[in-house]
Amino acid sequence: MDRVDEALEQAYRQLFGRLVGWLFRRTGDLQLAEDAVADAFASAVVAWRGKGIPDSPEAWLRVAARNSAMSALRRAARSVTVAPEDLELIPEDDVQPRELDDRLGLMLVCTHPAIDERMHAPLMLQAVLGVDAARIASAFLVSPATMGQRLSRTKTKIRDAGIRFALPPREQLTPRLDAVLQAVYGAYGIGDTVGGDGDADLRAEALRLSTLLTELLPDQAETWGLLALILHTRSRRTARVAHGAFVPLAQQDTALWSKPDRGRADAALRRAAALGQIGRFQLEAAISAIHSSRADGHDTDWDTIVVLYRGLLRIAPSVGATLGAAAALIEAGETTEAAALLDALAPEAVRDHQPYWICRAQVAQASNDDAAAHAAFDRAIGLTSDPALRRYLLSRR
């Protein structure tokens, strides 16, 4: 990758959401803001190759994005609260509190009560972090076309309803916080593929945002829970693949796990526990911490993990939580209960969900049903595109 490509990639990851938020505040049209920023980056590909990387990539992109937005507004002759000629580059501190950056501010805007709560996290992933609709669709178990249509409708509603860039009062932050946390964790998950490097920039941005949330809202336990979960997950990343094949958590070499990350994660989880507020991310982080304790010579306490999963299913039921609970129950010898959890899932929600079929195969193996295990593994392999995970599944098959 040459210097221009590196500069463009870094600028995209660091500045996309900030620029979109900056333009959205002035136009009230999220789609227009995204399109203008995308045009700015497209222009940068040509300009920076011909004239070199500017001294301030952000300033260059702001001017280009502003000009693109102004041109679009003039073409559409759209009435806006702020006239195009008033779209000036104003100092950051004149717009919002110093401690809250544009990306996090836009994430809070995306959780406006008038917006369908099912679209909060997908909208934030696209508008703030620049994740494309196809990757978002995969994370939320819908088709790319369906997700694209939903995102488009949501942005149209924001524009037509006149939802403005206005940060909610602090007392209204908590109800919106869960969607923000889900989006940040979703971003980390999308960037955290099993094989290869995945999207390191997206993972780094998710970690940066989760850290920022603990600084802005230190009295909210779930911000610390999310930070702990991301750090525990990151601590084991280098051990997940060996010799080109995926390595299950129970078989990973704990010497490869990052001790500093585990230490930070455990400290964050203790901070969350001290606040006395139980939530989804704390429970998931606690489960991850039990797995990580194997690096300190402890056996995996599957009974406690099952208890934590049962709590998670009560307060935040989801397909992912159900699959995790089923896998833990299998390890704890409760195969019948595990099968019942899987049977209760809606078929349309898991038909093309690869982790479901892996879990189905595990249940069948535990029940000594070889035919069902083979069929489930075949289905999982057919749904797997990651080479490292595919090699592992083929070996299990």
Short mmCIF file of C-alpha atoms in Angstrom, two decimals:
data_model
loop_
_atom_site.label_atom_id
_atom_site.label_comp_id
_atom_site.label_asym_id
_atom_site.label_seq_id
_atom_site.Cartn_x
_atom_site.Cartn_y
_atom_site.Cartn_z
CA MET A 1 0.00 0.00 0.00
CA ASP A 2 1.50 3.38 -1.02
CA ARG A 3 1.52 6.57 1.09
CA VAL A 4 -1.60 8.02 -0.51
CA ASP A 5 -3.60 4.84 0.07
CA GLU A 6 -2.43 4.72 3.67
CA ALA A 7 -3.34 8.38 4.22
CA LEU A 8 -6.77 7.90 2.65
CA GLU A 9 -7.50 4.78 4.70
CA GLN A 10 -6.43 6.47 7.92
CA ALA A 11 -8.43 9.60 7.13
CA TYR A 12 -11.53 7.56 6.28
CA ARG A 13 -11.44 5.65 9.55
CA GLN A 14 -10.67 8.69 11.70
CA LEU A 15 -12.69 11.39 9.96
CA PHE A 16 -15.70 9.87 8.18
CA GLY A 17 -18.11 10.04 11.12
CA ARG A 18 -16.77 13.38 12.31
CA LEU A 19 -17.34 14.97 8.89
CA VAL A 20 -20.78 13.41 8.50
CA GLY A 21 -21.83 14.77 11.89
CA TRP A 22 -20.40 18.19 11.06
CA LEU A 23 -22.39 18.42 7.81
CA PHE A 24 -25.54 16.89 9.25
CA ARG A 25 -25.69 19.61 11.89
CA ARG A 26 -25.81 22.19 9.10
CA THR A 27 -28.14 20.51 6.61
CA GLY A 28 -30.44 18.27 8.64
CA ASP A 29 -30.07 15.63 5.89
CA LEU A 30 -28.05 12.62 6.94
CA GLN A 31 -28.02 11.04 3.48
CA LEU A 32 -26.82 14.30 1.94
CA ALA A 33 -24.07 14.55 4.55
CA GLU A 34 -22.91 10.97 3.91
CA ASP A 35 -22.96 11.46 0.13
CA ALA A 36 -21.01 14.71 0.38
CA VAL A 37 -18.34 13.13 2.57
CA ALA A 38 -18.12 10.16 0.21
CA ASP A 39 -17.68 12.59 -2.71
CA ALA A 40 -14.91 14.34 -0.79
CA PHE A 41 -13.02 11.09 -0.35
CA ALA A 42 -13.54 10.22 -4.03
CA SER A 43 -12.08 13.59 -4.98
CA ALA A 44 -9.17 13.04 -2.61
CA VAL A 45 -8.19 9.82 -4.40
CA VAL A 46 -7.48 11.82 -7.57
CA ALA A 47 -6.26 15.09 -6.05
CA TRP A 48 -3.86 13.59 -3.52
CA ARG A 49 -2.29 11.36 -6.13
CA GLY A 50 -1.74 14.29 -8.43
CA LYS A 51 -0.77 17.03 -5.99
CA GLY A 52 0.37 15.11 -2.93
CA ILE A 53 -1.14 14.58 0.51
CA PRO A 54 -2.22 17.93 2.01
CA ASP A 55 -0.68 19.19 5.23
CA SER A 56 -4.08 18.89 6.90
CA PRO A 57 -6.14 16.06 5.36
CA GLU A 58 -9.08 16.94 7.64
CA ALA A 59 -9.21 20.57 6.52
CA TRP A 60 -8.98 19.51 2.86
CA LEU A 61 -11.79 16.98 3.25
CA ARG A 62 -13.98 19.44 5.16
CA VAL A 63 -13.74 21.98 2.34
CA ALA A 64 -14.41 19.31 -0.30
CA ALA A 65 -17.35 17.85 1.62
CA ARG A 66 -18.82 21.30 2.27
CA ASN A 67 -18.54 22.23 -1.42
CA SER A 68 -20.18 18.97 -2.46
CA ALA A 69 -23.04 19.55 -0.02
CA MET A 70 -23.52 23.12 -1.21
CA SER A 71 -23.67 21.98 -4.83
CA ALA A 72 -26.21 19.30 -4.01
CA LEU A 73 -28.37 21.74 -2.08
CA ARG A 74 -28.34 24.25 -4.91
CA ARG A 75 -29.21 21.56 -7.46
CA ALA A 76 -32.13 20.37 -5.40
CA ALA A 77 -33.17 23.92 -4.44
CA ARG A 78 -33.89 22.46 -1.03
CA SER A 79 -34.94 24.76 1.79
CA VAL A 80 -32.64 24.27 4.77
CA THR A 81 -32.35 25.89 8.14
CA VAL A 82 -28.84 27.13 7.36
CA ALA A 83 -28.27 28.63 3.93
CA PRO A 84 -25.48 27.02 1.82
CA GLU A 85 -23.39 30.20 1.91
CA ASP A 86 -23.36 29.98 5.71
CA LEU A 87 -21.78 26.53 5.74
CA GLU A 88 -18.51 27.82 7.18
CA LEU A 89 -15.75 25.89 8.89
CA ILE A 90 -16.41 26.97 12.45
CA PRO A 91 -14.24 26.02 15.43
CA GLU A 92 -15.14 22.72 17.08
CA ASP A 93 -15.64 24.33 20.49
CA ASP A 94 -18.31 26.66 19.10
CA VAL A 95 -20.52 23.74 18.22
CA GLN A 96 -20.61 21.38 21.19
CA PRO A 97 -18.98 20.67 24.54
CA ARG A 98 -15.25 20.13 24.28
CA GLU A 99 -15.38 16.64 25.79
CA LEU A 100 -17.86 15.16 23.26
CA ASP A 101 -16.58 14.52 19.75
CA ASP A 102 -18.72 14.56 16.62
CA ARG A 103 -18.78 10.80 16.16
CA LEU A 104 -20.16 10.10 19.60
CA GLY A 105 -22.54 13.04 19.25
CA LEU A 106 -23.89 11.65 15.99
CA MET A 107 -24.31 8.24 17.59
CA LEU A 108 -26.54 9.82 20.20
CA VAL A 109 -28.53 11.58 17.48
CA CYS A 110 -29.10 8.20 15.79
CA THR A 111 -30.90 7.02 18.94
CA HIS A 112 -33.57 9.71 18.74
CA PRO A 113 -36.90 8.36 20.09
CA ALA A 114 -38.59 9.01 16.72
CA ILE A 115 -36.26 6.49 15.05
CA ASP A 116 -37.19 2.80 15.07
CA GLU A 117 -35.02 1.34 17.83
CA ARG A 118 -34.18 -1.64 15.60
CA MET A 119 -32.36 0.80 13.32
CA HIS A 120 -30.35 2.61 15.99
CA ALA A 121 -27.28 0.39 15.85
CA PRO A 122 -27.28 -0.20 12.05
CA LEU A 123 -27.67 3.53 11.41
CA MET A 124 -24.78 4.35 13.71
CA LEU A 125 -22.55 1.75 12.11
CA GLN A 126 -23.10 3.26 8.69
CA ALA A 127 -23.31 6.98 9.46
CA VAL A 128 -20.60 7.17 12.09
CA LEU A 129 -18.17 4.40 11.22
CA GLY A 130 -18.73 4.10 7.49
CA VAL A 131 -19.58 0.38 7.54
CA ASP A 132 -21.34 -0.64 4.33
CA ALA A 133 -24.87 -2.02 4.32
CA ALA A 134 -23.81 -5.54 3.30
CA ARG A 135 -21.52 -5.97 6.33
CA ILE A 136 -24.17 -4.52 8.62
CA ALA A 137 -26.79 -6.85 7.15
CA SER A 138 -24.59 -9.87 7.88
CA ALA A 139 -24.18 -8.80 11.52
CA PHE A 140 -27.95 -8.33 11.95
CA LEU A 141 -28.99 -11.49 10.07
CA VAL A 142 -30.90 -9.83 7.23
CA SER A 143 -30.25 -9.52 3.50
CA PRO A 144 -28.13 -6.61 2.19
CA ALA A 145 -31.08 -5.35 0.11
CA THR A 146 -33.37 -5.31 3.13
CA MET A 147 -30.82 -3.51 5.30
CA GLY A 148 -30.13 -0.98 2.54
CA GLN A 149 -33.84 -0.18 2.21
CA ARG A 150 -34.28 0.17 5.97
CA LEU A 151 -31.31 2.52 6.25
CA SER A 152 -32.54 4.63 3.37
CA ARG A 153 -36.03 4.93 4.86
CA THR A 154 -34.60 5.87 8.24
CA LYS A 155 -32.48 8.66 6.78
CA THR A 156 -35.47 9.98 4.85
CA LYS A 157 -37.49 10.04 8.08
CA ILE A 158 -34.74 11.99 9.85
CA ARG A 159 -34.77 14.59 7.09
CA ASP A 160 -38.54 14.86 6.71
CA ALA A 161 -39.19 14.94 10.47
CA GLY A 162 -36.65 17.69 10.91
CA ILE A 163 -34.62 15.77 13.49
CA ARG A 164 -31.69 18.05 14.19
CA PHE A 165 -28.22 17.53 15.55
CA ALA A 166 -28.95 18.34 19.18
CA LEU A 167 -27.27 16.48 22.01
CA PRO A 168 -29.76 15.28 24.64
CA PRO A 169 -29.51 16.56 28.21
CA ARG A 170 -27.34 14.39 30.42
CA GLU A 171 -30.38 12.90 32.16
CA GLN A 172 -31.60 11.61 28.77
CA LEU A 173 -28.30 9.98 27.86
CA THR A 174 -28.90 6.77 29.81
CA PRO A 175 -31.99 5.62 27.86
CA ARG A 176 -30.04 6.04 24.62
CA LEU A 177 -26.85 4.52 25.89
CA ASP A 178 -27.69 0.86 25.23
CA ALA A 179 -28.04 1.43 21.48
CA VAL A 180 -24.73 3.30 21.41
CA LEU A 181 -23.00 0.47 23.25
CA GLN A 182 -24.51 -2.09 20.88
CA ALA A 183 -23.24 -0.17 17.86
CA VAL A 184 -19.73 0.14 19.27
CA TYR A 185 -19.61 -3.57 20.07
CA GLY A 186 -21.13 -4.38 16.68
CA ALA A 187 -18.36 -2.40 15.01
CA TYR A 188 -15.72 -4.34 16.92
CA GLY A 189 -17.36 -7.63 15.95
CA ILE A 190 -17.53 -6.72 12.27
CA GLY A 191 -13.83 -5.89 12.30
CA ASP A 192 -12.91 -8.99 14.29
CA THR A 193 -12.95 -11.76 11.69
CA VAL A 194 -11.61 -15.17 12.68
CA GLY A 195 -8.89 -15.50 10.06
CA GLY A 196 -6.57 -12.83 8.71
CA ASP A 197 -6.26 -9.33 10.09
CA GLY A 198 -9.92 -8.37 9.75
CA ASP A 199 -10.39 -4.61 10.01
CA ALA A 200 -7.84 -3.42 12.56
CA ASP A 201 -8.85 0.22 12.15
CA LEU A 202 -12.49 -0.56 12.88
CA ARG A 203 -11.51 -2.53 15.98
CA ALA A 204 -9.27 0.31 17.14
CA GLU A 205 -12.06 2.85 16.63
CA ALA A 206 -14.51 0.69 18.59
CA LEU A 207 -12.01 0.44 21.44
CA ARG A 208 -11.41 4.20 21.31
CA LEU A 209 -15.14 4.93 21.49
CA SER A 210 -15.71 2.46 24.32
CA THR A 211 -12.88 4.07 26.28
CA LEU A 212 -14.31 7.52 25.58
CA LEU A 213 -17.70 6.40 26.89
CA THR A 214 -16.17 5.42 30.23
CA GLU A 215 -14.58 8.86 30.46
CA LEU A 216 -17.79 10.71 29.61
CA LEU A 217 -20.15 8.51 31.64
CA PRO A 218 -18.02 6.98 34.42
CA ASP A 219 -21.10 6.38 36.60
CA GLN A 220 -22.71 4.09 33.99
CA ALA A 221 -21.67 0.51 34.71
CA GLU A 222 -22.41 -0.75 31.20
CA THR A 223 -19.77 1.51 29.66
CA TRP A 224 -17.18 -0.26 31.82
CA GLY A 225 -18.74 -3.62 30.98
CA LEU A 226 -18.38 -2.97 27.26
CA LEU A 227 -14.77 -1.88 27.66
CA ALA A 228 -14.01 -5.03 29.66
CA LEU A 229 -15.68 -7.25 27.04
CA ILE A 230 -13.77 -5.71 24.13
CA LEU A 231 -10.45 -5.92 25.96
CA HIS A 232 -10.95 -9.56 26.97
CA THR A 233 -11.90 -10.40 23.40
CA ARG A 234 -8.88 -8.56 22.02
CA SER A 235 -6.55 -10.22 24.52
CA ARG A 236 -7.12 -13.63 22.89
CA ARG A 237 -7.06 -12.60 19.24
CA THR A 238 -3.51 -13.79 18.43
CA ALA A 239 -4.26 -17.30 19.72
CA ARG A 240 -7.37 -17.92 17.62
CA VAL A 241 -5.56 -19.18 14.53
CA ALA A 242 -2.64 -21.63 14.35
CA HIS A 243 -1.15 -23.14 11.22
CA GLY A 244 -3.92 -21.58 9.16
CA ALA A 245 -6.78 -23.15 11.12
CA PHE A 246 -9.14 -21.75 13.75
CA VAL A 247 -8.39 -22.78 17.34
CA PRO A 248 -11.40 -23.07 19.71
CA LEU A 249 -11.18 -21.07 22.93
CA ALA A 250 -10.72 -24.15 25.13
CA GLN A 251 -7.73 -25.29 23.05
CA GLN A 252 -5.94 -21.95 22.71
CA ASP A 253 -2.41 -21.45 24.03
CA THR A 254 -2.98 -19.09 26.96
CA ALA A 255 0.65 -17.95 26.79
CA LEU A 256 -0.35 -16.04 23.66
CA TRP A 257 -3.10 -14.10 25.42
CA SER A 258 -2.29 -10.47 26.17
CA LYS A 259 -1.72 -10.00 29.89
CA PRO A 260 -2.01 -6.17 29.75
CA ASP A 261 -5.37 -6.39 27.98
CA ARG A 262 -6.64 -8.93 30.50
CA GLY A 263 -5.51 -6.72 33.37
CA ARG A 264 -7.28 -3.66 31.95
CA ALA A 265 -10.39 -5.74 31.29
CA ASP A 266 -10.55 -7.12 34.81
CA ALA A 267 -10.05 -3.62 36.26
CA ALA A 268 -12.90 -2.27 34.11
CA LEU A 269 -15.16 -5.13 35.19
CA ARG A 270 -14.41 -4.45 38.86
CA ARG A 271 -15.27 -0.79 38.26
CA ALA A 272 -18.60 -1.85 36.73
CA ALA A 273 -19.40 -4.21 39.61
CA ALA A 274 -18.73 -1.47 42.16
CA LEU A 275 -21.51 0.64 40.62
CA GLY A 276 -24.14 -1.99 41.42
CA GLN A 277 -25.90 -1.91 38.03
CA ILE A 278 -26.28 -5.24 36.21
CA GLY A 279 -26.44 -5.18 32.43
CA ARG A 280 -25.84 -7.18 29.28
CA PHE A 281 -22.25 -6.16 28.66
CA GLN A 282 -21.18 -6.75 32.25
CA LEU A 283 -22.58 -10.29 32.12
CA GLU A 284 -20.87 -10.99 28.80
CA ALA A 285 -17.62 -9.54 30.12
CA ALA A 286 -17.90 -11.69 33.25
CA ILE A 287 -18.32 -14.79 31.08
CA SER A 288 -15.29 -13.76 29.05
CA ALA A 289 -13.31 -13.13 32.24
CA ILE A 290 -13.98 -16.68 33.42
CA HIS A 291 -12.61 -18.01 30.15
CA SER A 292 -9.60 -15.72 30.44
CA SER A 293 -8.87 -16.92 33.98
CA ARG A 294 -7.52 -20.12 32.44
CA ALA A 295 -4.35 -18.12 31.73
CA ASP A 296 -3.91 -17.85 35.51
CA GLY A 297 -4.12 -21.59 36.03
CA HIS A 298 -7.85 -21.86 36.77
CA ASP A 299 -10.18 -24.44 35.27
CA THR A 300 -13.12 -23.09 33.29
CA ASP A 301 -16.09 -22.84 35.66
CA TRP A 302 -18.87 -23.93 33.33
CA ASP A 303 -21.53 -23.98 36.05
CA THR A 304 -20.95 -20.28 36.78
CA ILE A 305 -20.92 -19.51 33.06
CA VAL A 306 -24.31 -21.20 32.72
CA VAL A 307 -25.69 -19.09 35.58
CA LEU A 308 -24.40 -15.92 33.91
CA TYR A 309 -25.93 -16.91 30.57
CA ARG A 310 -29.27 -17.55 32.22
CA GLY A 311 -29.13 -14.04 33.63
CA LEU A 312 -28.20 -12.70 30.21
CA LEU A 313 -31.16 -14.43 28.59
CA ARG A 314 -33.48 -12.85 31.14
CA ILE A 315 -32.36 -9.26 30.63
CA ALA A 316 -31.12 -9.28 27.01
CA PRO A 317 -32.35 -12.31 25.05
CA SER A 318 -30.86 -12.70 21.59
CA VAL A 319 -29.82 -15.38 19.12
CA GLY A 320 -26.18 -14.91 20.10
CA ALA A 321 -26.90 -15.20 23.82
CA THR A 322 -29.01 -18.31 23.22
CA LEU A 323 -26.23 -20.00 21.25
CA GLY A 324 -23.68 -19.09 23.91
CA ALA A 325 -25.94 -20.48 26.62
CA ALA A 326 -26.51 -23.69 24.66
CA ALA A 327 -22.77 -24.19 24.16
CA ALA A 328 -22.14 -23.65 27.89
CA LEU A 329 -24.91 -26.09 28.81
CA ILE A 330 -23.34 -28.74 26.60
CA GLU A 331 -20.02 -28.29 28.40
CA ALA A 332 -21.83 -28.51 31.75
CA GLY A 333 -23.48 -31.78 30.68
CA GLU A 334 -26.98 -30.30 30.24
CA THR A 335 -27.48 -31.40 26.64
CA THR A 336 -31.28 -31.69 26.82
CA GLU A 337 -31.66 -28.10 28.01
CA ALA A 338 -29.24 -26.96 25.33
CA ALA A 339 -31.30 -28.66 22.63
CA ALA A 340 -34.48 -27.08 24.01
CA LEU A 341 -32.95 -23.60 23.75
CA LEU A 342 -32.01 -24.21 20.12
CA ASP A 343 -35.44 -25.66 19.31
CA ALA A 344 -37.09 -22.49 20.64
CA LEU A 345 -35.31 -20.22 18.15
CA ALA A 346 -37.35 -19.02 15.19
CA PRO A 347 -36.29 -21.02 12.10
CA GLU A 348 -36.17 -17.92 9.88
CA ALA A 349 -33.72 -16.27 12.29
CA VAL A 350 -31.16 -19.09 12.18
CA ARG A 351 -31.67 -20.81 8.85
CA ASP A 352 -28.56 -19.18 7.35
CA HIS A 353 -26.75 -18.41 10.62
CA GLN A 354 -23.55 -20.43 10.66
CA PRO A 355 -22.94 -20.39 14.46
CA TYR A 356 -26.38 -21.96 14.98
CA TRP A 357 -25.44 -24.98 12.89
CA ILE A 358 -22.14 -25.37 14.71
CA CYS A 359 -24.06 -25.44 17.98
CA ARG A 360 -26.55 -27.92 16.50
CA ALA A 361 -23.64 -30.17 15.54
CA GLN A 362 -22.27 -29.96 19.10
CA VAL A 363 -25.63 -30.97 20.56
CA ALA A 364 -25.86 -33.89 18.13
CA GLN A 365 -22.33 -35.01 18.99
CA ALA A 366 -23.06 -34.84 22.71
CA SER A 367 -26.15 -36.98 22.06
CA ASN A 368 -24.14 -39.47 19.94
CA ASP A 369 -26.31 -38.70 16.91
CA ASP A 370 -23.65 -38.93 14.20
CA ALA A 371 -26.02 -38.46 11.27
CA ALA A 372 -27.44 -35.23 12.69
CA ALA A 373 -23.95 -34.02 13.59
CA HIS A 374 -22.69 -34.64 10.06
CA ALA A 375 -25.68 -32.85 8.55
CA ALA A 376 -25.26 -29.84 10.85
CA PHE A 377 -21.52 -29.62 10.16
CA ASP A 378 -22.21 -29.78 6.42
CA ARG A 379 -24.66 -26.89 6.75
CA ALA A 380 -22.19 -24.86 8.81
CA ILE A 381 -19.36 -25.51 6.35
CA GLY A 382 -21.57 -24.42 3.48
CA LEU A 383 -22.24 -21.12 5.26
CA THR A 384 -18.57 -20.49 6.10
CA SER A 385 -16.42 -18.21 3.96
CA ASP A 386 -13.53 -17.68 6.39
CA PRO A 387 -10.72 -20.08 5.31
CA ALA A 388 -9.35 -20.66 8.84
CA LEU A 389 -12.76 -21.49 10.28
CA ARG A 390 -13.63 -23.63 7.27
CA ARG A 391 -10.49 -25.72 7.75
CA TYR A 392 -11.36 -26.25 11.39
CA LEU A 393 -14.94 -27.29 10.61
CA LEU A 394 -13.77 -29.71 7.93
CA SER A 395 -11.44 -31.32 10.45
CA ARG A 396 -14.32 -31.63 12.94
CA ARG A 397 -16.57 -33.02 10.23
#
